[in-house]
XYZ file of C-alpha atoms in Angstrom:
67
model
C 38.854 6.089 13.191
C 35.404 7.576 12.932
C 34.208 9.466 9.894
C 34.517 13.226 9.966
C 31.789 15.322 8.414
C 33.246 18.571 7.121
C 32.160 21.476 4.978
C 33.645 22.194 1.597
C 33.467 25.615 0.024
C 34.347 25.816 -3.667
C 34.654 28.955 -5.729
C 36.188 30.001 -9.019
C 39.294 32.188 -9.090
C 40.327 33.071 -12.612
C 40.700 29.792 -14.514
C 40.960 27.632 -11.377
C 38.620 26.453 -8.647
C 39.567 26.722 -4.978
C 38.213 24.211 -2.466
C 38.359 25.073 1.231
C 37.468 23.186 4.405
C 36.833 25.788 7.136
C 36.693 23.273 10.006
C 40.238 22.064 9.303
C 41.489 25.305 7.695
C 42.910 23.532 4.644
C 42.528 24.364 0.970
C 43.384 23.052 -2.458
C 42.578 23.851 -6.054
C 41.859 22.273 -9.421
C 41.009 23.048 -13.018
C 37.356 22.108 -12.395
C 35.073 21.558 -9.416
C 35.607 17.799 -9.281
C 39.398 18.116 -9.359
C 39.330 20.786 -6.649
C 37.102 18.536 -4.504
C 39.348 15.495 -5.078
C 42.472 17.493 -4.246
C 40.867 18.859 -1.071
C 40.046 15.335 0.093
C 43.655 14.336 -0.543
C 44.941 17.313 1.467
C 42.620 16.438 4.363
C 43.792 12.813 4.315
C 47.444 13.873 4.278
C 46.868 16.355 7.121
C 45.274 13.678 9.297
C 47.888 11.029 8.422
C 50.792 13.361 9.180
C 49.241 14.491 12.464
C 48.843 10.815 13.416
C 52.492 10.102 12.532
C 53.631 13.042 14.664
C 51.426 11.980 17.551
C 49.434 15.200 17.374
C 46.187 13.906 15.858
C 44.190 14.091 19.084
C 45.368 17.653 19.736
C 44.644 18.629 16.108
C 41.121 17.204 16.313
C 40.527 18.874 19.687
C 41.637 22.223 18.250
C 39.200 21.836 15.354
C 36.324 20.767 17.606
C 36.136 17.133 16.493
C 37.397 15.421 19.658
């Protein structure tokens, strides 16, 4: 699989940081910026793995403009 280059947006909400990937429309959070970033990467990996397992990865990537 090729590498995907995505955007991450991170902002503080109260005591937590939210990390968001607009291209894939997924988000996560953490107690600091690094944890939010790490959790977002994990969510992206899980999203792609699950789409592959379901046989919908190509459609998912086409819908997000990556294929």
